[in-house]
PDB file of C-alpha atoms in Angstrom:
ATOM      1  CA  UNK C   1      72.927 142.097  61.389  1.00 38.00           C
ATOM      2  CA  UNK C   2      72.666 139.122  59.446  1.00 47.00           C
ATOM      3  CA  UNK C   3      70.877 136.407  58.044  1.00 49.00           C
ATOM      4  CA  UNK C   4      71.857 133.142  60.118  1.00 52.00           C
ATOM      5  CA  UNK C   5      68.759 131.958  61.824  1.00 62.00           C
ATOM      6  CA  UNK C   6      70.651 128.761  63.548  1.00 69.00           C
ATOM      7  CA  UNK C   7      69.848 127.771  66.965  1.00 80.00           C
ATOM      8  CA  UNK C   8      72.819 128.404  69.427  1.00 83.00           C
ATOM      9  CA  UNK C   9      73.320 125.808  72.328  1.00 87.00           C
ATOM     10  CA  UNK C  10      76.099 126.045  75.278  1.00 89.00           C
ATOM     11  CA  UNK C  11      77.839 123.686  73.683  1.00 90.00           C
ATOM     12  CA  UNK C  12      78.137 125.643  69.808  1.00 90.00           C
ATOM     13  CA  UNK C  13      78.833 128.790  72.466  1.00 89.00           C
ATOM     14  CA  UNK C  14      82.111 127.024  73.985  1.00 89.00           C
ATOM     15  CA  UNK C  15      83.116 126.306  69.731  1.00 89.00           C
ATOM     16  CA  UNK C  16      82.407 129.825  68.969  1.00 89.00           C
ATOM     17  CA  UNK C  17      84.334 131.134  72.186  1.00 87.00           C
ATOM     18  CA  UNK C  18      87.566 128.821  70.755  1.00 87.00           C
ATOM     19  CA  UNK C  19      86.930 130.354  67.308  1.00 89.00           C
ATOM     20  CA  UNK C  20      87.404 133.696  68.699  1.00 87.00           C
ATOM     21  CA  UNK C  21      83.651 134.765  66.764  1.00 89.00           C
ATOM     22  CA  UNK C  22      81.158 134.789  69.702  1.00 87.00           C
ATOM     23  CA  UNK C  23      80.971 138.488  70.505  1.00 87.00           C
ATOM     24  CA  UNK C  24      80.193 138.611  66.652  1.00 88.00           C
ATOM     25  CA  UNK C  25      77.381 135.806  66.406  1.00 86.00           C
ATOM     26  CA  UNK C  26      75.848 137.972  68.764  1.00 83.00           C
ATOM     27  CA  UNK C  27      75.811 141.350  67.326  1.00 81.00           C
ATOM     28  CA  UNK C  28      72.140 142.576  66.853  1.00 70.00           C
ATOM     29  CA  UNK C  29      70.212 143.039  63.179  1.00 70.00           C
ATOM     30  CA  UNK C  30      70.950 146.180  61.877  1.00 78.00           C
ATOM     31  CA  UNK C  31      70.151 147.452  58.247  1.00 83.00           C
ATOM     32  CA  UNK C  32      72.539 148.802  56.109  1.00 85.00           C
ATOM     33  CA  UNK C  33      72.367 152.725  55.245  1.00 85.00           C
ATOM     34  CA  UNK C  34      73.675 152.244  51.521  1.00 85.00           C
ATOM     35  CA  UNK C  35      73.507 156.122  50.723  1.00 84.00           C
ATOM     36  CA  UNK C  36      76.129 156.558  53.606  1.00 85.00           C
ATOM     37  CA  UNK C  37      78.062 154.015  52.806  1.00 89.00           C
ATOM     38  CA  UNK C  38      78.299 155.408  49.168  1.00 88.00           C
ATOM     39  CA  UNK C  39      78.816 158.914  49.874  1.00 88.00           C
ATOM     40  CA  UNK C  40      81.608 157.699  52.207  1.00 92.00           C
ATOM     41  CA  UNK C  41      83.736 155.691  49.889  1.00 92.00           C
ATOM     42  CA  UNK C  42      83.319 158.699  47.513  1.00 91.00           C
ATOM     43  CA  UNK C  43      85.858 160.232  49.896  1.00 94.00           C
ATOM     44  CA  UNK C  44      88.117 157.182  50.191  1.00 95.00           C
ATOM     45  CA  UNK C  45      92.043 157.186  49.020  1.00 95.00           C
ATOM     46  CA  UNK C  46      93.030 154.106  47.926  1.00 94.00           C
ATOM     47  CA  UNK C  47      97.065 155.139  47.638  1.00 93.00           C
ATOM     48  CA  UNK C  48      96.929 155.691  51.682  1.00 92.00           C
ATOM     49  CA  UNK C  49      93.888 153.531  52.893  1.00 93.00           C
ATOM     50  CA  UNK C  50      92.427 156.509  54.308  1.00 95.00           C
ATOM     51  CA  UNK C  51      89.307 158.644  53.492  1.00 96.00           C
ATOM     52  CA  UNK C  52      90.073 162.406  53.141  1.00 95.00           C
ATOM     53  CA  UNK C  53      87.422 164.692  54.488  1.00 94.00           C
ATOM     54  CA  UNK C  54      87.610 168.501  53.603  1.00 92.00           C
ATOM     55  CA  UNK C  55      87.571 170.146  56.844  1.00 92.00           C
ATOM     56  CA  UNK C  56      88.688 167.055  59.011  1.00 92.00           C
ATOM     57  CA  UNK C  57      91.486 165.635  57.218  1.00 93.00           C
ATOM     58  CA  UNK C  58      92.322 161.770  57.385  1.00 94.00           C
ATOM     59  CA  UNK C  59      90.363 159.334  58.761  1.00 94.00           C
ATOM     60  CA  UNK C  60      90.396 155.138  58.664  1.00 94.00           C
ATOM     61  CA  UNK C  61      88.503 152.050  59.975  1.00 95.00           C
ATOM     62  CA  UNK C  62      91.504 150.401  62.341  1.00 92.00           C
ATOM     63  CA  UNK C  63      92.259 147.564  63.773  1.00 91.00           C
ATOM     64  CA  UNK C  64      91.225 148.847  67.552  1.00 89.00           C
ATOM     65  CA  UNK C  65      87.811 149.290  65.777  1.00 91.00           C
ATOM     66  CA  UNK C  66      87.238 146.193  64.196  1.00 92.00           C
ATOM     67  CA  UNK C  67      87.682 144.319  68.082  1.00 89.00           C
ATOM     68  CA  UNK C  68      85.617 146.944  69.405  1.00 87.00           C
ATOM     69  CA  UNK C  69      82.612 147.185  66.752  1.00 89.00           C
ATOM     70  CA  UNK C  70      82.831 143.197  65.454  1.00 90.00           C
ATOM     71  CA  UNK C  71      84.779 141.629  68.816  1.00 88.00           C
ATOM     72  CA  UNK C  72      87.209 139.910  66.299  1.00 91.00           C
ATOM     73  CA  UNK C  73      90.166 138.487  67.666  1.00 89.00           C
ATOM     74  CA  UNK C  74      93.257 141.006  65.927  1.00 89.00           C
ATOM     75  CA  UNK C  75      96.053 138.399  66.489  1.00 87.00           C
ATOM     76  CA  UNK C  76      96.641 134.979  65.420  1.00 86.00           C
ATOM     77  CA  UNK C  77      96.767 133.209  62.182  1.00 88.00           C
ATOM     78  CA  UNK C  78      96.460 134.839  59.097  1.00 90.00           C
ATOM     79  CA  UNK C  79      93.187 134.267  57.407  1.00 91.00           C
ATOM     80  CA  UNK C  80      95.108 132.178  54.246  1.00 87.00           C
ATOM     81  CA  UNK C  81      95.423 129.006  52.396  1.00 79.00           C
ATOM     82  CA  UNK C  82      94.789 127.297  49.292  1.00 73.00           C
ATOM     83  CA  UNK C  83      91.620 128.434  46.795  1.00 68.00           C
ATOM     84  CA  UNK C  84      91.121 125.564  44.832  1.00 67.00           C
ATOM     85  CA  UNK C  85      88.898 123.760  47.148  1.00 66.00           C
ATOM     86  CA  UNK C  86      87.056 120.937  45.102  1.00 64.00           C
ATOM     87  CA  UNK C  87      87.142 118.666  47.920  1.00 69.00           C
ATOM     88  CA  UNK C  88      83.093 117.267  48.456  1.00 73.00           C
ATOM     89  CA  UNK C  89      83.529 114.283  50.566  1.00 75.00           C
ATOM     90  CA  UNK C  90      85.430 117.289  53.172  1.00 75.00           C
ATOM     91  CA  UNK C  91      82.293 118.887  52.970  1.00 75.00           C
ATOM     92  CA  UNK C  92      80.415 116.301  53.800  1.00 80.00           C
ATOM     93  CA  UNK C  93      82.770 115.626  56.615  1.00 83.00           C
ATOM     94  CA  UNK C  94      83.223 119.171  57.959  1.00 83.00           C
ATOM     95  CA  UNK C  95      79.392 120.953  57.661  1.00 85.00           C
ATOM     96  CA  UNK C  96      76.758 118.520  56.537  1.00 85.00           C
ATOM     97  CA  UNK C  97      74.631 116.025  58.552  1.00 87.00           C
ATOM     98  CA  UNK C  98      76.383 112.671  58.538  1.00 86.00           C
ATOM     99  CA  UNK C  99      75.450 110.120  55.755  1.00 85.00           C
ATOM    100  CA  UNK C 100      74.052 112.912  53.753  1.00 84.00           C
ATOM    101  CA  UNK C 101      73.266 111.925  50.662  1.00 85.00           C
ATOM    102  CA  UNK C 102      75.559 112.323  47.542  1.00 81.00           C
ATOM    103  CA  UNK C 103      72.814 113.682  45.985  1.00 82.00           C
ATOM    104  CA  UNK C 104      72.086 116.440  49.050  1.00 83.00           C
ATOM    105  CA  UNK C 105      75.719 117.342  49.226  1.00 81.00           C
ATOM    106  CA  UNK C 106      76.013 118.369  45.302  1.00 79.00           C
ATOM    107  CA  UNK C 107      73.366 120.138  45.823  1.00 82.00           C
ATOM    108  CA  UNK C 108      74.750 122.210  48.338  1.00 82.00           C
ATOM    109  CA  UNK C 109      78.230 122.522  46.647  1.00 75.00           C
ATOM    110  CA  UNK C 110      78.260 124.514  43.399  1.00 68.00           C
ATOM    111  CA  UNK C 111      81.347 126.123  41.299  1.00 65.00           C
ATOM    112  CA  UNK C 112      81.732 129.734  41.959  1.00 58.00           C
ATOM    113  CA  UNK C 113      84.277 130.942  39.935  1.00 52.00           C
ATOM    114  CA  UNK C 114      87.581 130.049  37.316  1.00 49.00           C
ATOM    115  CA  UNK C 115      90.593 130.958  38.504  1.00 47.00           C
ATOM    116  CA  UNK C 116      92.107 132.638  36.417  1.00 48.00           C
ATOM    117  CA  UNK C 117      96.005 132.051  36.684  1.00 47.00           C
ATOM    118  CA  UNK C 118      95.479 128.262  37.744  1.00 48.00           C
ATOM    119  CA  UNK C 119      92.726 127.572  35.434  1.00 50.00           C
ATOM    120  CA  UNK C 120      90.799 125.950  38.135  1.00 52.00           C
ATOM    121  CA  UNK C 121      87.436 126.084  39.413  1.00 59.00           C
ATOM    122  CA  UNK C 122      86.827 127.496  42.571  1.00 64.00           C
ATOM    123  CA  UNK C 123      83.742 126.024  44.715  1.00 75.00           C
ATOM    124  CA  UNK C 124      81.401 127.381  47.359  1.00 82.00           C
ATOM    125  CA  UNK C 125      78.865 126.488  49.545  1.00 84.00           C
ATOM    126  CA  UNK C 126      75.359 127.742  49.466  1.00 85.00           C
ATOM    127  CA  UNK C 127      74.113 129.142  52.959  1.00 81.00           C
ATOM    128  CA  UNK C 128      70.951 128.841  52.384  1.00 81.00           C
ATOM    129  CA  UNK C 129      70.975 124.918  51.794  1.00 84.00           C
ATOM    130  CA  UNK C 130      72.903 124.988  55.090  1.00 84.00           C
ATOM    131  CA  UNK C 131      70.516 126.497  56.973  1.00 84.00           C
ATOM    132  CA  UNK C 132      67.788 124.362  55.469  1.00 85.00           C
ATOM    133  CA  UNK C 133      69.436 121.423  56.365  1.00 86.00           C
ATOM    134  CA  UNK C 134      70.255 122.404  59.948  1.00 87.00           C
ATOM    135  CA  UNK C 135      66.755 123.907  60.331  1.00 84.00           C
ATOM    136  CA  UNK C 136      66.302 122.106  64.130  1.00 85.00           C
ATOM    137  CA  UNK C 137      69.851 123.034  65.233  1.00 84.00           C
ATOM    138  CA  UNK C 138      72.549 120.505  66.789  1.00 86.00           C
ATOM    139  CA  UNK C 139      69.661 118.602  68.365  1.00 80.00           C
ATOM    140  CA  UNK C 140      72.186 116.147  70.297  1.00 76.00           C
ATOM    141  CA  UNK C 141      74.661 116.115  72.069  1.00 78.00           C
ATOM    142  CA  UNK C 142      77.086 114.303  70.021  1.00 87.00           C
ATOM    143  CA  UNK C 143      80.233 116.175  69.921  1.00 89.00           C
ATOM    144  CA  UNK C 144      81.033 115.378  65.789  1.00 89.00           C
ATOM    145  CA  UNK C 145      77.309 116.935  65.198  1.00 90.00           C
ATOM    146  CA  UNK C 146      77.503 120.041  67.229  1.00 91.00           C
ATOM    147  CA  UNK C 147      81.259 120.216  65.209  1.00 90.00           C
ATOM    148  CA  UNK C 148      79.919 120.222  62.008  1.00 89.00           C
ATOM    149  CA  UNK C 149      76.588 122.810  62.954  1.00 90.00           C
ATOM    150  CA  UNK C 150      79.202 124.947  64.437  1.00 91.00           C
ATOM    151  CA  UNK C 151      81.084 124.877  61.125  1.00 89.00           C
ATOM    152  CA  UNK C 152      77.827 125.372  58.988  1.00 88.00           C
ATOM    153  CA  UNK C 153      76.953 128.223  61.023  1.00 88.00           C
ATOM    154  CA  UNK C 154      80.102 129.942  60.923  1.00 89.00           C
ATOM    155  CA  UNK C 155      80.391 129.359  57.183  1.00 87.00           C
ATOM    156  CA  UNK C 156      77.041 131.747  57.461  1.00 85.00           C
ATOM    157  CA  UNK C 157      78.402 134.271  58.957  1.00 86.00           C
ATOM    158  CA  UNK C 158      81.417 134.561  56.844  1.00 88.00           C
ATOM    159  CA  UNK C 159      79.210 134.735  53.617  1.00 86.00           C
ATOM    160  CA  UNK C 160      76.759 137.265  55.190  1.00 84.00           C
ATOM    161  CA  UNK C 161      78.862 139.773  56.749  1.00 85.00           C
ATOM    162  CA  UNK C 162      82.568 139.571  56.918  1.00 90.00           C
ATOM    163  CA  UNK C 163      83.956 138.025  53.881  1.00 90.00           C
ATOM    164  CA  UNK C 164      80.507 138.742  51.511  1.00 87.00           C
ATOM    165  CA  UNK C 165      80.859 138.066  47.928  1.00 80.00           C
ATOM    166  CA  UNK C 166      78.752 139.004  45.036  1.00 76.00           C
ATOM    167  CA  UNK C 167      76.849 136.162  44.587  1.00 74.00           C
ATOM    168  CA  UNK C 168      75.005 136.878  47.921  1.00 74.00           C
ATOM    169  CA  UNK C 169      74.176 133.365  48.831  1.00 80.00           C
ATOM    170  CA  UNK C 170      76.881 131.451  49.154  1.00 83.00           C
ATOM    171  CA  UNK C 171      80.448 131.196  51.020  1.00 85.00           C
ATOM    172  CA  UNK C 172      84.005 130.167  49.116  1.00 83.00           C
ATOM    173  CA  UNK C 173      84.525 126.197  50.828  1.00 82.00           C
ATOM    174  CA  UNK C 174      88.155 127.187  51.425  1.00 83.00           C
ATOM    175  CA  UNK C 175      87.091 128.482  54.513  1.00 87.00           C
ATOM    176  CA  UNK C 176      86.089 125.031  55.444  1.00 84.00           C
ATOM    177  CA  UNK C 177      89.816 124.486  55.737  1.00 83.00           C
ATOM    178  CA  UNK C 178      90.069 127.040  59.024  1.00 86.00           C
ATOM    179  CA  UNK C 179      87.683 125.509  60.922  1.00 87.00           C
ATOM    180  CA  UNK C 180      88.917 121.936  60.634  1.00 83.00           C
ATOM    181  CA  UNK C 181      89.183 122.378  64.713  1.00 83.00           C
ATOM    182  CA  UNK C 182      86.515 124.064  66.478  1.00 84.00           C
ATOM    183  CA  UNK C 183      88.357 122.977  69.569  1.00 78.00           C
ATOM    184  CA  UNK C 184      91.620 124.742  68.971  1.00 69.00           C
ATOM    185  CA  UNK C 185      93.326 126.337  71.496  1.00 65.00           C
ATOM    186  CA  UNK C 186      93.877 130.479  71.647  1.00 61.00           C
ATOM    187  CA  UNK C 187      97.313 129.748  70.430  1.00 59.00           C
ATOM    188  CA  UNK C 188      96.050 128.957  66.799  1.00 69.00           C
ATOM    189  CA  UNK C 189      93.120 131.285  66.785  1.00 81.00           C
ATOM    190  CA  UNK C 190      92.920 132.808  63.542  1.00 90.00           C
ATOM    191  CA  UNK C 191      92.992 136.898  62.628  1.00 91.00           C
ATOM    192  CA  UNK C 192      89.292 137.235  62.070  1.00 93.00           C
ATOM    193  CA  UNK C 193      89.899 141.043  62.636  1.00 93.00           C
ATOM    194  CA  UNK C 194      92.445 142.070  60.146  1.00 93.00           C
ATOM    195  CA  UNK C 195      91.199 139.466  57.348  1.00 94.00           C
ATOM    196  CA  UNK C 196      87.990 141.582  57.696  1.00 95.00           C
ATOM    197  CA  UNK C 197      89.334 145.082  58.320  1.00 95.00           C
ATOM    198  CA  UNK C 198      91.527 143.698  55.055  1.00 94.00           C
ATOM    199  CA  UNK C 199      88.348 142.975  53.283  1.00 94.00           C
ATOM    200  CA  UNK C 200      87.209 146.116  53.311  1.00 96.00           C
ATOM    201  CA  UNK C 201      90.319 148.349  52.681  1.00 95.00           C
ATOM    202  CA  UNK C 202      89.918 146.070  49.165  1.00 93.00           C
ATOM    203  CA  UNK C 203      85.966 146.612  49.241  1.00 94.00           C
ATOM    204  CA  UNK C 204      86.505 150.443  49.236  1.00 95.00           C
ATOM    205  CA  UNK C 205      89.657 150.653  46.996  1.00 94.00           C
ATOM    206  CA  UNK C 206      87.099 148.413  44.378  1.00 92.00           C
ATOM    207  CA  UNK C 207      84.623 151.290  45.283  1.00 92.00           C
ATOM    208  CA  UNK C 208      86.594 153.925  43.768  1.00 91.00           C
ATOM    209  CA  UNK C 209      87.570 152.109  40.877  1.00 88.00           C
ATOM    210  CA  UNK C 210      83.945 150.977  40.234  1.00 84.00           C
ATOM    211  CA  UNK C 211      82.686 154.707  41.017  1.00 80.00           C
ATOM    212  CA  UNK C 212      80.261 153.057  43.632  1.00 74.00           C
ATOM    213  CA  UNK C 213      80.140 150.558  46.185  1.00 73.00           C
ATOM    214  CA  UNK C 214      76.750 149.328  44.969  1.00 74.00           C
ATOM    215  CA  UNK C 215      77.318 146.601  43.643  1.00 78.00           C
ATOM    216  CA  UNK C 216      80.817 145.782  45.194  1.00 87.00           C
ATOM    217  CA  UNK C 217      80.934 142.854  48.335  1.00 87.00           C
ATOM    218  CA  UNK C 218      82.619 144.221  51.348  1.00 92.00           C
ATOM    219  CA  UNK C 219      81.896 144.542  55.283  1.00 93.00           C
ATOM    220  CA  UNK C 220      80.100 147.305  54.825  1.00 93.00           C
ATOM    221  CA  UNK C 221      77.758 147.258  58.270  1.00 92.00           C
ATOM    222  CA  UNK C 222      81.581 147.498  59.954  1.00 94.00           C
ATOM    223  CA  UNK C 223      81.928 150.964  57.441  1.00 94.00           C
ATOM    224  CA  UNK C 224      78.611 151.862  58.449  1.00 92.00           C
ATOM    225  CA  UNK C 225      79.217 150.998  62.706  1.00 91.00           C
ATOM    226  CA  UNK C 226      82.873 152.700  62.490  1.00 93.00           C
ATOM    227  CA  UNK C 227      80.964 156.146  61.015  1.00 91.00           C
ATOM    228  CA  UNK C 228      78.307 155.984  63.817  1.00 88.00           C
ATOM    229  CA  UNK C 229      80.528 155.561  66.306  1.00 87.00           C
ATOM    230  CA  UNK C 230      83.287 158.122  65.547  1.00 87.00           C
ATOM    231  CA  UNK C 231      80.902 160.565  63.504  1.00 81.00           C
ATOM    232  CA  UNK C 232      78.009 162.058  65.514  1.00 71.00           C
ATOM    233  CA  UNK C 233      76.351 163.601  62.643  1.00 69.00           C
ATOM    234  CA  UNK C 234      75.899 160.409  60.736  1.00 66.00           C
ATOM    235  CA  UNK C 235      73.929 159.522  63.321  1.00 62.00           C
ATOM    236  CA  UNK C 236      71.517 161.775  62.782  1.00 54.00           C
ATOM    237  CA  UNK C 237      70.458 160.795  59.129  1.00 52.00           C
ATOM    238  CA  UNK C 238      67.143 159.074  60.548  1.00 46.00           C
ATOM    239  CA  UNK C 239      65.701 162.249  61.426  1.00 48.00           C
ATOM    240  CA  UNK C 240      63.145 164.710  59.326  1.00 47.00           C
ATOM    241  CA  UNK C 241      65.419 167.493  57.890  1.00 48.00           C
ATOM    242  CA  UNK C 242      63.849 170.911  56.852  1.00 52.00           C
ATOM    243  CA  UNK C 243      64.134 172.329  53.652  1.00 50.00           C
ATOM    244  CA  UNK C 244      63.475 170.951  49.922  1.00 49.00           C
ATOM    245  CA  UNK C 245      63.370 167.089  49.943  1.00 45.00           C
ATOM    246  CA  UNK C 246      67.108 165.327  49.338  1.00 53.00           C
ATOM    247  CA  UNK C 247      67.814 162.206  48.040  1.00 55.00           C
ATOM    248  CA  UNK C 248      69.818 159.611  51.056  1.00 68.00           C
ATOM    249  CA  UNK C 249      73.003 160.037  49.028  1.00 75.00           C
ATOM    250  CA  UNK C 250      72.716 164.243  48.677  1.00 79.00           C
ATOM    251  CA  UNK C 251      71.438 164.189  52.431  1.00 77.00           C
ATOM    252  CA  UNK C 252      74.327 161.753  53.319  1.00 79.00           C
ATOM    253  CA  UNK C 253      77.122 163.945  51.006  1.00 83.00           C
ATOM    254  CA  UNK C 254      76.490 167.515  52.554  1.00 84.00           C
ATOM    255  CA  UNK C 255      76.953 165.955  56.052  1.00 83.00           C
ATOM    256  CA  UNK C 256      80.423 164.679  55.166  1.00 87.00           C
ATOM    257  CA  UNK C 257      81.625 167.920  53.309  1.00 89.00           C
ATOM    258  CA  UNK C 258      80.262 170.137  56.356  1.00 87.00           C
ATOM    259  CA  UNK C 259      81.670 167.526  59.103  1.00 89.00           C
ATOM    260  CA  UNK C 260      83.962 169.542  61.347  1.00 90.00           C
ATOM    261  CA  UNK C 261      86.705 168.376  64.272  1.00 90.00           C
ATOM    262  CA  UNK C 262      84.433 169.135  66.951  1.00 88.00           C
ATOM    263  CA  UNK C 263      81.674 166.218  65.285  1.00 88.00           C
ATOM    264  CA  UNK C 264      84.335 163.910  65.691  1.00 90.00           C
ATOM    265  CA  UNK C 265      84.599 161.184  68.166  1.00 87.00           C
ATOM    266  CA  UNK C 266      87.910 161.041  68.545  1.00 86.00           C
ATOM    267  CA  UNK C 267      88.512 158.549  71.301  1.00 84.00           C
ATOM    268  CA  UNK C 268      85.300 156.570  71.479  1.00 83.00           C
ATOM    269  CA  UNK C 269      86.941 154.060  73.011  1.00 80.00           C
ATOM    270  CA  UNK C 270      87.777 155.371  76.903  1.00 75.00           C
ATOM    271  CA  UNK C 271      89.399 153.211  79.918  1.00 68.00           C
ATOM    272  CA  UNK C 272      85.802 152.567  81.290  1.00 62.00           C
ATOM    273  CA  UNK C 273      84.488 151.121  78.100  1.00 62.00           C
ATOM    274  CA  UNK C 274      87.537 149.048  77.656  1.00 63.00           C
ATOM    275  CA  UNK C 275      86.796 146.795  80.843  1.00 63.00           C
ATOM    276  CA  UNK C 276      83.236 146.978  79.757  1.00 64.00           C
ATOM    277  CA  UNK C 277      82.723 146.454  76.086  1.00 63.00           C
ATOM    278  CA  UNK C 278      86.199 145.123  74.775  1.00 66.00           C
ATOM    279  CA  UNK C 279      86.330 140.833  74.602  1.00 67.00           C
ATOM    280  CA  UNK C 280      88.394 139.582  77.294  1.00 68.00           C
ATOM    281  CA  UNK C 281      91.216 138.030  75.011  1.00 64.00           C
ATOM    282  CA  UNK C 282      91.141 141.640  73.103  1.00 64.00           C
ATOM    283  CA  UNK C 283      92.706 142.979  76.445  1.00 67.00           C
ATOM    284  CA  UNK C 284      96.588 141.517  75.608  1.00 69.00           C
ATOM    285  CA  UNK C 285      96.021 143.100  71.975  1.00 75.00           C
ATOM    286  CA  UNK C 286      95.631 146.571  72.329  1.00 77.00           C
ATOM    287  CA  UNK C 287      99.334 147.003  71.933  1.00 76.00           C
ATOM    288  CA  UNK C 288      99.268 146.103  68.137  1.00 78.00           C
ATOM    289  CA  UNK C 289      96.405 148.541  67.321  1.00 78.00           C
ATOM    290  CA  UNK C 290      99.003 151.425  66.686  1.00 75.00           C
ATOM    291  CA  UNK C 291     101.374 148.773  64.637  1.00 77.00           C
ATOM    292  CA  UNK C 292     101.890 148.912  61.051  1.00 81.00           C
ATOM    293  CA  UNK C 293     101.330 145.153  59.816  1.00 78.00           C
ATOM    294  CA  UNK C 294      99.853 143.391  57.140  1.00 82.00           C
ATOM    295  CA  UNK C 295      96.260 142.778  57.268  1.00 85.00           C
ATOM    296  CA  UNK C 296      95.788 139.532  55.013  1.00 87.00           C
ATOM    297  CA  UNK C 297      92.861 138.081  53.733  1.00 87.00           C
ATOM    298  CA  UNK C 298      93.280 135.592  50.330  1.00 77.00           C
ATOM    299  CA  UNK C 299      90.296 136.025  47.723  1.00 58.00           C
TER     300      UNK C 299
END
């Protein structure tokens, strides 16, 4: 699914258990099928967060499906704060090796964008120096070392896959600022779910606007999950089709326009799979999936 190549211990396991992210950190690699993912947001609303298909009607990515597909925690503290994270001695502190060199931490920490309503610069951190640095994983078992791997880690899997931006390589260091405790209790857990689910509402109303979602950062492997599991046809994409050759997006287009009721999964989701599939802190938030709330995610 992603790029992070860290080695997991027990002890980075019991961090990402408090965090709420370990059913994610272990989702399998899976590539992304950009010609569906296209084709779909060609049918997405922006005014209703929905995507209108012609002989199906309205369908959306929900919050039920972002704890089933991603195991994100759907409750807890919104995913917000302050932007203007500058802060490179916190850095240090939180996700580098300790006494890292000045030198080694500015190289790790570069300005990503202006802001432009405060005028200031806004910083991130580049993964891939991360994982460079961490290449032989906690290797101790001091407690403020397997802390700041966690954090470096996790920082790795926000850039790849749930909060992705477009410079591909590198994470906003205001997320540095939710993971200050990676031994929280479940009573300040934060709302990975909706920040993400809110991530890509914005990724496909950007879509639209952009008339693609080439080149736009989203969650798009949740997109791409969400269709498998509740469209039966996409699923079928892989295979040889007869007939003059098609391009992935035609191929990908005539299979949403055709889709009918009956190749829709309409409840994937049944009782049995619940006890199965669903994380066991997901079970006390299944009444909110039906709730109309703000999913919040700052950018």
């Amino acid at each position: 699914m992603h790029k992070a190549k860290m080695i997991r211990t027990e002890e980075v396991d019991q961090r990402l258990v408090t965090l709420g992210l370990i059913h994610f950190v272990e989702l399998g690699h899976m590539p992304l099928d950009r010609s569906m993912i296209q084709d779909l947001a060609m049918f997405w609303r922006p005014e209703t967060h929905t995507f209108h298909f012609p002989r199906v009607g309205e369908m959306t990515v929900t919050l039920e499906d972002v704890a089933f597909i991603f195991g994100l925690p759907t409750t807890g503290r919104p995913v917000t704060g302050r932007t203007n994270y500058d802060d490179v001695q916190k850095l240090a502190d939180f996700a580098l090796l300790r006494d890292t060199p000045m030198e080694d931490v500015l190289d790790c920490f570069r300005e990503r964008a202006t802001d432009r309503h405060a005028g200031r610069k806004l910083h991130a951190v580049q993964f891939g120096k991360l994982r460079d640095m961490w290449a032989q994983g906690p290797g101790s078992e001091d407690a403020d070392r397997i802390d700041r791997y966690t954090r470096a880690l996790v920082l790795e899997l926000i850039g790849c896959e749930m909060f992705p931006d477009t410079t591909g390589d590198s994470v906003p260091c205001f997320y540095l600022e939710l993971l200050r405790d990676v031994h929280a209790s479940e009573s300040v857990r934060y709302n990975w779910g909706a920040a993400t689910l809110a991530m890509l509402y914005r990724g496909l109303d950007l879509a639209v606007l952009a008339n693609g979602a080439q080149k736009v950062p989203a969650p798009w492997l949740l997109l791409q999950l969400w269709s498998y599991t509740r469209q039966w046809t996409t699923r079928l994409r892989s295979k040889k089709v007869k007939g003059p050759v098609r391009s992935g997006i035609e191929y990908a287009r005539d299979v949403l326009m055709k889709m009918e009721h009956a190749h829709v999964v309409w409840r994937p989701y049944e009782d049995e799979l619940r006890q199965v599939v669903m994380p066991p802190y997901a079970h006390y938030e299944q009444r909110y999936y039906r709730l109309r709330v703000p999913c919040i995610h700052l950018s």
